[in-house]
mmCIF file of C-alpha atoms in Angstrom:
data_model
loop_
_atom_site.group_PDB
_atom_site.id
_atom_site.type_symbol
_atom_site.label_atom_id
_atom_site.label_comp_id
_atom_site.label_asym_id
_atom_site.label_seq_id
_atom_site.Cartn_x
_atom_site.Cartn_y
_atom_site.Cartn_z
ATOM 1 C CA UNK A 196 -41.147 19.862 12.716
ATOM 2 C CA UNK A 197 -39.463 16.258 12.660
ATOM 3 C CA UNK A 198 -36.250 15.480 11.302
ATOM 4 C CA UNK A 199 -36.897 13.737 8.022
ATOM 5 C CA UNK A 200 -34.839 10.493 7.690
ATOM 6 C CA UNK A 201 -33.603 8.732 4.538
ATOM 7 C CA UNK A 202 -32.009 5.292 5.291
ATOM 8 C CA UNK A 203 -29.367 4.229 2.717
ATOM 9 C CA UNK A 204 -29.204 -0.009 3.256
ATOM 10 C CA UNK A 205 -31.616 -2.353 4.141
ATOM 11 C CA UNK A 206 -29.964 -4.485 6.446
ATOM 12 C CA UNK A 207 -29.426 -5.522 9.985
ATOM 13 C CA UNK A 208 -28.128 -2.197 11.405
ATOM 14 C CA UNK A 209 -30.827 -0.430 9.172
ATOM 15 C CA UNK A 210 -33.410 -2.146 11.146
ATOM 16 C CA UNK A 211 -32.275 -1.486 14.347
ATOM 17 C CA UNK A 212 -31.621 2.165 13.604
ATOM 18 C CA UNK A 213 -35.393 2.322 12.520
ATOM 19 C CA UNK A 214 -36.603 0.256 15.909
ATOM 20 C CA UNK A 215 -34.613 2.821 18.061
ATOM 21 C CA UNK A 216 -36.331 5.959 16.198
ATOM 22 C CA UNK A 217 -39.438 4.172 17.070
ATOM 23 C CA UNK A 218 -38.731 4.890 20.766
ATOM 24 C CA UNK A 219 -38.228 8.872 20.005
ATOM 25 C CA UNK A 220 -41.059 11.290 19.819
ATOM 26 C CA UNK A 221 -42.658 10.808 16.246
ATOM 27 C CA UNK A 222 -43.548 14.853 15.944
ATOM 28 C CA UNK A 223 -39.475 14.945 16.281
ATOM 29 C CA UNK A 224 -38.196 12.139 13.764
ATOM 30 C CA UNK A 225 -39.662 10.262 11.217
ATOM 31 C CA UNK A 226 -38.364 8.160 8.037
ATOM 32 C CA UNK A 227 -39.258 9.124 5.416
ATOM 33 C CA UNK A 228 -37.604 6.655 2.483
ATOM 34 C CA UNK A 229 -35.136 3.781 2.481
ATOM 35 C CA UNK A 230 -32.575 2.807 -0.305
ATOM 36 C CA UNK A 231 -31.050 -0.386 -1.493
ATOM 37 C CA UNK A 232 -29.423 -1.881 -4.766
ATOM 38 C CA UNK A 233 -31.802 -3.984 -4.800
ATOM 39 C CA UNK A 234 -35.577 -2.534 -4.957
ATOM 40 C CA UNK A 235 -37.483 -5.523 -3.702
ATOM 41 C CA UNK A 236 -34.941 -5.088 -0.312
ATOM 42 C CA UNK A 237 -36.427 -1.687 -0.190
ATOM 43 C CA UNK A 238 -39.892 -2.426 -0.893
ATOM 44 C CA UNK A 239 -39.758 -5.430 1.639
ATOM 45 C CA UNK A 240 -38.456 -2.968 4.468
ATOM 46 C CA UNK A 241 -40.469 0.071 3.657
ATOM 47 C CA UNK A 242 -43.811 -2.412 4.262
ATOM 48 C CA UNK A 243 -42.173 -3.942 7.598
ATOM 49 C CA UNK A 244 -41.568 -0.154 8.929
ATOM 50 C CA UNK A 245 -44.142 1.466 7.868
ATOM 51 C CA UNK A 246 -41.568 3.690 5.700
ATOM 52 C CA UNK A 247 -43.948 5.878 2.660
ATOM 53 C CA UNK A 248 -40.918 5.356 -0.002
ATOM 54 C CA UNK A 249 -38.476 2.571 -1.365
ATOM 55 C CA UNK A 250 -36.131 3.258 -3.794
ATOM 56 C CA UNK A 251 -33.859 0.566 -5.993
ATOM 57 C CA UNK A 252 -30.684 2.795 -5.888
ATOM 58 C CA UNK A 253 -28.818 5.580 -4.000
ATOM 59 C CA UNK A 254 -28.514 7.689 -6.785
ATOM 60 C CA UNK A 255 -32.334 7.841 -6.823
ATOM 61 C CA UNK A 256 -32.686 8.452 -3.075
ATOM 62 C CA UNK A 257 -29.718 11.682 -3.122
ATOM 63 C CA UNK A 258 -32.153 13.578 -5.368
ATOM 64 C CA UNK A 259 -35.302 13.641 -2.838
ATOM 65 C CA UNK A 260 -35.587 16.901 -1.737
ATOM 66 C CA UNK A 261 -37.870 15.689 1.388
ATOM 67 C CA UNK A 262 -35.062 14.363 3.796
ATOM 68 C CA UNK A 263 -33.114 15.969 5.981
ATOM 69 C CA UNK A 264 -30.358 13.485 6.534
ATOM 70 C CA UNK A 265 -28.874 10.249 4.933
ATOM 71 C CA UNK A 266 -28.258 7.993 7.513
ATOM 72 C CA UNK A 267 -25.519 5.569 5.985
ATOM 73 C CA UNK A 268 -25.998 1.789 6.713
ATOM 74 C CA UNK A 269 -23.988 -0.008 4.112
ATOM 75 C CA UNK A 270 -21.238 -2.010 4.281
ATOM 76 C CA UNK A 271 -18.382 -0.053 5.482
ATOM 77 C CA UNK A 272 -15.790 -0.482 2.134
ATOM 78 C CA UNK A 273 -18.896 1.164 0.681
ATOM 79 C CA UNK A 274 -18.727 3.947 2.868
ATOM 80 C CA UNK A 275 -16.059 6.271 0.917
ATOM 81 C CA UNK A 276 -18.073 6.063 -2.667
ATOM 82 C CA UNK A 277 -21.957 5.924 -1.653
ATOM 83 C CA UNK A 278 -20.859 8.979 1.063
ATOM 84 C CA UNK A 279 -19.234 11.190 -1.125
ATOM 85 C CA UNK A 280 -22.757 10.505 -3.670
ATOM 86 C CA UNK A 281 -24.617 11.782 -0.788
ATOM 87 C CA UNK A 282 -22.151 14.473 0.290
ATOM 88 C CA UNK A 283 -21.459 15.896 -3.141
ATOM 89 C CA UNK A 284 -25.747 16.243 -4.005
ATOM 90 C CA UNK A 285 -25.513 18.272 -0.796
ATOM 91 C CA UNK A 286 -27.395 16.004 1.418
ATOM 92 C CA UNK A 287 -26.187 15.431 5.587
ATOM 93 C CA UNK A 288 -25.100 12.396 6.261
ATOM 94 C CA UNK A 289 -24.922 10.148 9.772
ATOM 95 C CA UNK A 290 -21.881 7.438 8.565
ATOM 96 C CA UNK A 291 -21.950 4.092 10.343
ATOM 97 C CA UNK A 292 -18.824 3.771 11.975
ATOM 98 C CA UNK A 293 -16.266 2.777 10.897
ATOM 99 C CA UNK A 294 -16.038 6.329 9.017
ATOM 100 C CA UNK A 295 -14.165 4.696 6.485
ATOM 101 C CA UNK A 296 -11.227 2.050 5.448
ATOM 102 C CA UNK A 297 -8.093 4.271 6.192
ATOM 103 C CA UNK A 298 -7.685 7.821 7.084
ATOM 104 C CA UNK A 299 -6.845 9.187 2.774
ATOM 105 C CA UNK A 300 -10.679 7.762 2.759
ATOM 106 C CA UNK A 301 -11.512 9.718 6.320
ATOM 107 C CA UNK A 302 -10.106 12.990 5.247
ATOM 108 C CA UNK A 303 -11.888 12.479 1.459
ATOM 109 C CA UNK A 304 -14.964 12.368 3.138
ATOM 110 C CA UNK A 305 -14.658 15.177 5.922
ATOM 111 C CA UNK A 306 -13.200 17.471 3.006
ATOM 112 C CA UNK A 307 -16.634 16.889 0.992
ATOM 113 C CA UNK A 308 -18.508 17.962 3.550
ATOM 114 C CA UNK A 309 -16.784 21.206 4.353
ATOM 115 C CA UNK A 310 -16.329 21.606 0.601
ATOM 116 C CA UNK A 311 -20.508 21.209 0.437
ATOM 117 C CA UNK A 312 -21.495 22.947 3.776
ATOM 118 C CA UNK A 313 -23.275 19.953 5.145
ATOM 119 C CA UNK A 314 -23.768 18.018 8.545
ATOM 120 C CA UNK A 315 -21.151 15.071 8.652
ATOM 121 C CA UNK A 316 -20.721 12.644 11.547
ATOM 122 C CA UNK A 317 -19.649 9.484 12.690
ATOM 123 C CA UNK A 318 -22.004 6.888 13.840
ATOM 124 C CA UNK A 319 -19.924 6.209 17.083
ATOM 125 C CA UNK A 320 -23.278 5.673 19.254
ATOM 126 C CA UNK A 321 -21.144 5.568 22.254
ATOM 127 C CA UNK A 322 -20.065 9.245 22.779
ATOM 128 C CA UNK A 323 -24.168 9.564 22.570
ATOM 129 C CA UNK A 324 -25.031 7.447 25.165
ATOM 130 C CA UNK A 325 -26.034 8.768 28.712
ATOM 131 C CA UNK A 326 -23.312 6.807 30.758
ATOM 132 C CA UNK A 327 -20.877 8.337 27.860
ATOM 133 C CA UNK A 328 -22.132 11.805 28.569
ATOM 134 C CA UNK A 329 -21.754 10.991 32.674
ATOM 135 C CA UNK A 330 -18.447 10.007 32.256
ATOM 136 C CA UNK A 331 -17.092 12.955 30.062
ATOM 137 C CA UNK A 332 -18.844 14.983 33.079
ATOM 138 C CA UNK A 333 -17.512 13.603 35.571
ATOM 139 C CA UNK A 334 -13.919 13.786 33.934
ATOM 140 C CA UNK A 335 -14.667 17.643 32.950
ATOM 141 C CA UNK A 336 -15.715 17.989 36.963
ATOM 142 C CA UNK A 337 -12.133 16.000 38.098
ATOM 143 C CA UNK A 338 -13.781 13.787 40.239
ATOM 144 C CA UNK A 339 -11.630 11.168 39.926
ATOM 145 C CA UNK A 340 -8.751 13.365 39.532
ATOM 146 C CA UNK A 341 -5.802 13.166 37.084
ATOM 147 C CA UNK A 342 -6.424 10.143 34.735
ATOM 148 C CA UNK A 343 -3.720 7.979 34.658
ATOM 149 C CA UNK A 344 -4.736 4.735 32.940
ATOM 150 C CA UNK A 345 -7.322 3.634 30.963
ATOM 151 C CA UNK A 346 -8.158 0.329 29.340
ATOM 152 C CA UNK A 347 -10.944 -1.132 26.889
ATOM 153 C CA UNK A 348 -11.518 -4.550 26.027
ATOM 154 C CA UNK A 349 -13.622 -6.249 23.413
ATOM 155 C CA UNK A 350 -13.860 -9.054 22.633
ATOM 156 C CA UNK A 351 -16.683 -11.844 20.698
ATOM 157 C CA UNK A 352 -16.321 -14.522 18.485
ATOM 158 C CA UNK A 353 -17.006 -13.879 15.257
ATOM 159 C CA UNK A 354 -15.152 -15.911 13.192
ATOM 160 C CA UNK A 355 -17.971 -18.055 11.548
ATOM 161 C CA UNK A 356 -19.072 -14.190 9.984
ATOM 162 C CA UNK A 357 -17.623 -13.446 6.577
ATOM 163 C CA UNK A 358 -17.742 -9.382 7.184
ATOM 164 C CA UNK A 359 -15.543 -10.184 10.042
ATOM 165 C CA UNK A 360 -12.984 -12.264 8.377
ATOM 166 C CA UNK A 361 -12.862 -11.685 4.474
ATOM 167 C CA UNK A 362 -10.539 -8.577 3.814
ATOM 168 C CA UNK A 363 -12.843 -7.750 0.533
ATOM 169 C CA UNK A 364 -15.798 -6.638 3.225
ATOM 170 C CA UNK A 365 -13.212 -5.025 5.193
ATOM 171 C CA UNK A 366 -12.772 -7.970 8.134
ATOM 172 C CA UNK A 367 -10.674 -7.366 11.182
ATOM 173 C CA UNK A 368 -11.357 -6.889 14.890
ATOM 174 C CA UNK A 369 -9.845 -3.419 15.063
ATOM 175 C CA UNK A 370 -12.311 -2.022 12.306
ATOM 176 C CA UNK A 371 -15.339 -3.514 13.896
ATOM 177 C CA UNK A 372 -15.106 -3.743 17.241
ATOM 178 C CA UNK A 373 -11.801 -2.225 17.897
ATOM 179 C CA UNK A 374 -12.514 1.245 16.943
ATOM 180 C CA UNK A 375 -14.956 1.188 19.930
ATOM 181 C CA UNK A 376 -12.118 0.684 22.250
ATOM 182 C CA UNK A 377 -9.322 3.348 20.859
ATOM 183 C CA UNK A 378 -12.602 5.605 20.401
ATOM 184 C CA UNK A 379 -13.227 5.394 24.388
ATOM 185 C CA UNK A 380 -9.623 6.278 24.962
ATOM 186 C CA UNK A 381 -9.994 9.551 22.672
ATOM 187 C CA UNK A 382 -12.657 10.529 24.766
ATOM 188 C CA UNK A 383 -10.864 10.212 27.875
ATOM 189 C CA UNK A 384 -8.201 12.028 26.950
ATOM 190 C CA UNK A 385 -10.439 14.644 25.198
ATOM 191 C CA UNK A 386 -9.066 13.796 21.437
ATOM 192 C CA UNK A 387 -5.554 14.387 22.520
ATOM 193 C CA UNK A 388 -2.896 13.107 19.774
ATOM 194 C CA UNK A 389 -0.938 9.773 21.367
ATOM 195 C CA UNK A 390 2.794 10.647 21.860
ATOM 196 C CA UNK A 391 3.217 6.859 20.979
ATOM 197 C CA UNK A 392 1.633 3.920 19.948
ATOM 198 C CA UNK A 393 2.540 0.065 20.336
ATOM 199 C CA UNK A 394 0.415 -2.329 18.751
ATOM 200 C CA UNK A 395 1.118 -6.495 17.888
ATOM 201 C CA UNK A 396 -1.428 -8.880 16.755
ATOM 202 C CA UNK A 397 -2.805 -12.312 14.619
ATOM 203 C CA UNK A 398 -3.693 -12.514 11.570
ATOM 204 C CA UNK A 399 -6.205 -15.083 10.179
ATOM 205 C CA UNK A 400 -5.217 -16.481 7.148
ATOM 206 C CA UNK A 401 -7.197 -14.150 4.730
ATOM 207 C CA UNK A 402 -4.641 -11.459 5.936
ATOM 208 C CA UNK A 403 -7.035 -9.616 8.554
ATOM 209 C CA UNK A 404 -6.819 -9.018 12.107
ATOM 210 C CA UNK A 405 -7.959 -11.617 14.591
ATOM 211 C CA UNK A 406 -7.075 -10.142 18.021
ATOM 212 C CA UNK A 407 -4.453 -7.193 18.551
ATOM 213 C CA UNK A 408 -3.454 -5.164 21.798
ATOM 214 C CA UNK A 409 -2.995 -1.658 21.627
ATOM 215 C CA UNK A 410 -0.600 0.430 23.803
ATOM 216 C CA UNK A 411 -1.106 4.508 23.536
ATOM 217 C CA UNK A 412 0.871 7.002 25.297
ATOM 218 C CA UNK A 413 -0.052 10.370 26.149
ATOM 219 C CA UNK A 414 1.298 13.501 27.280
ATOM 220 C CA UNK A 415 2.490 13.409 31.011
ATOM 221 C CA UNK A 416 3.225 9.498 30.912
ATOM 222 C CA UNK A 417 -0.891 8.594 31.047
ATOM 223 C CA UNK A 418 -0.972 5.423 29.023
ATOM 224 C CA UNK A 419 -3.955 3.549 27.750
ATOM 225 C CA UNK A 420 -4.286 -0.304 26.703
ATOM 226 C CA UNK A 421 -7.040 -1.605 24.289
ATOM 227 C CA UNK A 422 -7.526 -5.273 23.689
ATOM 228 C CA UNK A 423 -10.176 -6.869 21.095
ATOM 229 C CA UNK A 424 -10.557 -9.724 19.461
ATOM 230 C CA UNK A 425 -13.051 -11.374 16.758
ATOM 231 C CA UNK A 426 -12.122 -15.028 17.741
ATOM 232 C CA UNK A 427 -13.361 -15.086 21.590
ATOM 233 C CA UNK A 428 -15.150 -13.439 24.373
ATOM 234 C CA UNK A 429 -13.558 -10.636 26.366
ATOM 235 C CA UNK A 430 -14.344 -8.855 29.659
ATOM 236 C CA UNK A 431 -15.732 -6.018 27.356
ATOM 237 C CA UNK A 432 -15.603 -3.383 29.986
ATOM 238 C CA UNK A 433 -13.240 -0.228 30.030
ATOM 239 C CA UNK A 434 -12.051 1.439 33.205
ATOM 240 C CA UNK A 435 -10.555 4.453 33.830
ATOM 241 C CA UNK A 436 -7.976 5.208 36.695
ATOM 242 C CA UNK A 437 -7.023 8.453 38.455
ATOM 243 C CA UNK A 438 -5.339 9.590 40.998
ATOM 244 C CA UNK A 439 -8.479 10.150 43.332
ATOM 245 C CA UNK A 440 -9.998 7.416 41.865
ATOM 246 C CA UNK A 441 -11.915 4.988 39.279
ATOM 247 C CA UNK A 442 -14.813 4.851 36.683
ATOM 248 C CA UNK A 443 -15.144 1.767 35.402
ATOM 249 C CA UNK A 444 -17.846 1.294 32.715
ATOM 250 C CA UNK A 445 -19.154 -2.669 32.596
ATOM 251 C CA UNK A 446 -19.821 -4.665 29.792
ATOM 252 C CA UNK A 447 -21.183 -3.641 27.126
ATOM 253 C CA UNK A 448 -18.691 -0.851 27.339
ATOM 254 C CA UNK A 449 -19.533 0.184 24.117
ATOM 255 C CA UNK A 450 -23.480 0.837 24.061
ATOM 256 C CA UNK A 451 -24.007 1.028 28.401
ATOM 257 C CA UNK A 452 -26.386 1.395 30.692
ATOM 258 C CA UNK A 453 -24.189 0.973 33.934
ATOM 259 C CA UNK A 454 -21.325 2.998 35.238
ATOM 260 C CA UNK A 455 -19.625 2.311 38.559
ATOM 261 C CA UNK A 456 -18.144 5.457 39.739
ATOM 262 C CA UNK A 457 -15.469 4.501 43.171
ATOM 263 C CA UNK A 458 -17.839 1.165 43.287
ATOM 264 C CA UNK A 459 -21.062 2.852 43.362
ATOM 265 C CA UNK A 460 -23.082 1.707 40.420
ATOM 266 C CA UNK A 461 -25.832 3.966 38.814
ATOM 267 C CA UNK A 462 -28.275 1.749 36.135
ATOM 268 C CA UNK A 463 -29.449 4.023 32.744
ATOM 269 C CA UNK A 464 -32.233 1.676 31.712
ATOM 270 C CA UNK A 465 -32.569 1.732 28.025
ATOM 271 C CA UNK A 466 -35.966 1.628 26.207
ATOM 272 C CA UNK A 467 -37.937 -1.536 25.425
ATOM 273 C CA UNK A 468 -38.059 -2.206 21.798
ATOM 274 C CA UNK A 469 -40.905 -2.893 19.977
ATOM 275 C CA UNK A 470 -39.328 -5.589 17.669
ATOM 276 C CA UNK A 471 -36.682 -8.143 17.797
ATOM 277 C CA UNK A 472 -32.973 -6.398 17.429
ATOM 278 C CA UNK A 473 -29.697 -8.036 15.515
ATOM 279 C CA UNK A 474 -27.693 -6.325 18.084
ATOM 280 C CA UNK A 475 -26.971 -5.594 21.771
ATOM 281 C CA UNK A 476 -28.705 -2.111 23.205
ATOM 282 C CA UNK A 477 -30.052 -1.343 19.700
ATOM 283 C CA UNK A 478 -32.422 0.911 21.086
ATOM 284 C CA UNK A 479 -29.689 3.138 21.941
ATOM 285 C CA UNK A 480 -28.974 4.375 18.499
ATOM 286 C CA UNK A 481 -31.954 6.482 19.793
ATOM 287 C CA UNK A 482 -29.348 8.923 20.979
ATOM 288 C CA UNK A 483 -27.470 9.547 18.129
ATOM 289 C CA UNK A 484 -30.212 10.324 16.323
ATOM 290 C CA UNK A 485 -31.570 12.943 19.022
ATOM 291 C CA UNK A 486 -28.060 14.240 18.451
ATOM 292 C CA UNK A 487 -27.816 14.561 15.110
ATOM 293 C CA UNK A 488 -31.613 16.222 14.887
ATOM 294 C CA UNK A 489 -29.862 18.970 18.200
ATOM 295 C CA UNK A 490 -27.517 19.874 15.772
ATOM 296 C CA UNK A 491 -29.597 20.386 12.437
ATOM 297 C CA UNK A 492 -31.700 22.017 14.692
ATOM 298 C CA UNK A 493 -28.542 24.488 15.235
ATOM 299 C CA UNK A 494 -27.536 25.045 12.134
ATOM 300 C CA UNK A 495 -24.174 22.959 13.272
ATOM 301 C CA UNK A 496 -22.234 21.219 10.693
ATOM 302 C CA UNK A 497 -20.497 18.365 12.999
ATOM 303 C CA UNK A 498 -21.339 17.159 16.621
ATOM 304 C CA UNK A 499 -19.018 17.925 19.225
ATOM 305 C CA UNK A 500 -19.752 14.627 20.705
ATOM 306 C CA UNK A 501 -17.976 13.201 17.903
ATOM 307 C CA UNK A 502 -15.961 15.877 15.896
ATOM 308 C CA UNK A 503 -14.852 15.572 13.073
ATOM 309 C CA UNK A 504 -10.837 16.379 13.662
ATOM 310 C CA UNK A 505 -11.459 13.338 16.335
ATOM 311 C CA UNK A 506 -12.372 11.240 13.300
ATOM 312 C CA UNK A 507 -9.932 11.689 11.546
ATOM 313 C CA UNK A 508 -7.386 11.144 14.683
ATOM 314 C CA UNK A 509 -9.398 7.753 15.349
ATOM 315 C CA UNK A 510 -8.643 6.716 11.965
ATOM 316 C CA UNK A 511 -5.136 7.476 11.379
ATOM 317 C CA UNK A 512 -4.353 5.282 15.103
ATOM 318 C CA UNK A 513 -6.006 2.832 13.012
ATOM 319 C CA UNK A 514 -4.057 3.282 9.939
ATOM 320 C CA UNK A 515 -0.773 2.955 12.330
ATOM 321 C CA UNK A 516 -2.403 0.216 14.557
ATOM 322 C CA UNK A 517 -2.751 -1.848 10.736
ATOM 323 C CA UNK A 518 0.693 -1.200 9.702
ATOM 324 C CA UNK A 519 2.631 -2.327 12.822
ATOM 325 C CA UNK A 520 0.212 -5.500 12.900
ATOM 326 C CA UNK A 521 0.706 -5.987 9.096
ATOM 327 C CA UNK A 522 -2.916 -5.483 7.959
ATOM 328 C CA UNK A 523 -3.194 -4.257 4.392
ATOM 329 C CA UNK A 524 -6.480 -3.704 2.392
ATOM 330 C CA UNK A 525 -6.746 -3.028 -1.378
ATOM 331 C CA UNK A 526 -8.068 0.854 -0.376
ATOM 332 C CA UNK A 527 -5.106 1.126 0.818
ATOM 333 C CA UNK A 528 -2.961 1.324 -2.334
ATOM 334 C CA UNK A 529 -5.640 3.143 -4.016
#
């Protein structure tokens, strides 16, 4: 029986999310409705997808009793209110990353879900991907031995985009594109808690990040640097170093489909889409979506590619990364 989808938003991510499920079996996942606050947004997307329901609100689409899962496409100061909607009327929900504005909003949203005995996850598509899954094997394995350093750029410029510069939709490199980076390190060093963390930065003039550098250290002096920035291009690779050798995962680090392991390269082709995307390797949000359906399919009420304690870690490194940088947001005070 396929996973029934409901997506809440109508926008650019939406669409990609819907042109990756395209690429998956049909008897396994289908959408079923899609939501917006605005009903002719709905109705417009429903006919370009093919989708059988639009509805004008979210309120409307967290009382259908035919879907299986919510997944969450709105904006991501949105995430905390239209979540917990979906959470409290009992419904599972795949949140767009990031989770949430801070980590008070993280652990609100976590505590719902255990509260309501539903599925609750993350949208970090990386930890789904199949050079992801390679390199968490190959770590597990110790082929490259002990890690001792690993670092994570990204970097694009982004500056002419209001969601990545106006604090009211939650602008900042580190909340967009940064979490990608610190993510990667958590999964390196299997959601281990940082002994310490260094972080400096610029902020644009609306009081968000433009670029910051992150320093983490972890238990048995292994360190880990992150750098990403909204204003210009960056190697966006991430490489990690042990002590009988390297994995280095090119550009785009954070959706891939290469990984060099000791200089040999191995390719993971991704599937041709069969309409234009907004966004690189779109068709990989295939594999969250596999993941997410694994787990319903298990009764399971978070994915251990992306738990939810690891969530909540990511987000208070955030909170801390913010705070040294000088990065304040009105959900903050809240």
């Amino acid at each position: 029986m396929a996973t029934r989808w409901g997506l809440c938003g109508a926008g650019k991510i939406s669409h990609d999310f819907t042109v990756a499920m395209k690429t998956l079996p049909a008897g396994n996942h289908k959408i079923v409705a899609v939501a917006s606050r605005i009903l002719q947004n709905a109705e417009e997307f429903a006919k370009k997808h093919s989708i059988p329901t639009a509805y004008g609100s979210y309120e409307e689409m967290a009382k259908d009793p035919e879907i299986d899962i919510i997944y969450l496409g709105v904006l991501h100061t949105q995430h905390l209110r239209v979540g917990l909607l979906f959470l409290q009327a009992k419904r599972n929900v795949l949140c767009e990353k990031p989770f949430a504005m801070n980590s008070r909003e993280v652990k609100q949203l976590i505590a719902s879900a255990r509260e309501n005995n539903v599925f609750l996850m993350e949208g970090i598509w990386s930890r789904c991907f199949p050079v992801h899954v390679e390199v968490c094997r190959l770590l597990a394995e110790d082929t490259v031995g002990e890690v001792k350093m690993v670092k994570a750029y990204f970097g694009s410029p982004m500056l002419h985009i209001p969601r990545a510069v106006e604090k009211e939709l939650g602008g900042g490199a580190l909340l967009d594109i940064g979490v990608y980076c610190l993510q990667f390190v958590l999964m390196v060093f299997r959601g281990e808690r940082p002994e310490s963390l260094h972080a400096t930065g610029v902020r644009l003039e609306t009081g968000v990040d433009e670029s910051m550098v992150v320093v983490l250290k972890f238990s048995r002096n292994r360190m880990a640097i992150c750098g990403f920035s909204n204003s210009v291009a960056l190697p966006n690779d991430a490489t990690i170093s042990g002590t009988k050798g390297t994995i280095m995962v090119p550009s785009p680090m954070w959706c891939p489909n290469r990984l060099v392991l000791n200089g040999q390269e191995s390719q993971y082709p991704l599937p041709e889409p069969s309409m234009p995307l907004h966004y690189t390797n779109s068709t990989g949000l295939r594999y969250e979506a596999e993941e997410v359906r694994q787990c319903l399919l298990k009764g399971l009420k978070e994915s251990s590619r992306m738990s939810l304690d690891e969530s909540s870690l990511l987000s208070e490194i955030m909170d801390e990364a913010r705070r040294q940088v000088g990065v304040v947001f009105p959900q903050d005070s809240e």
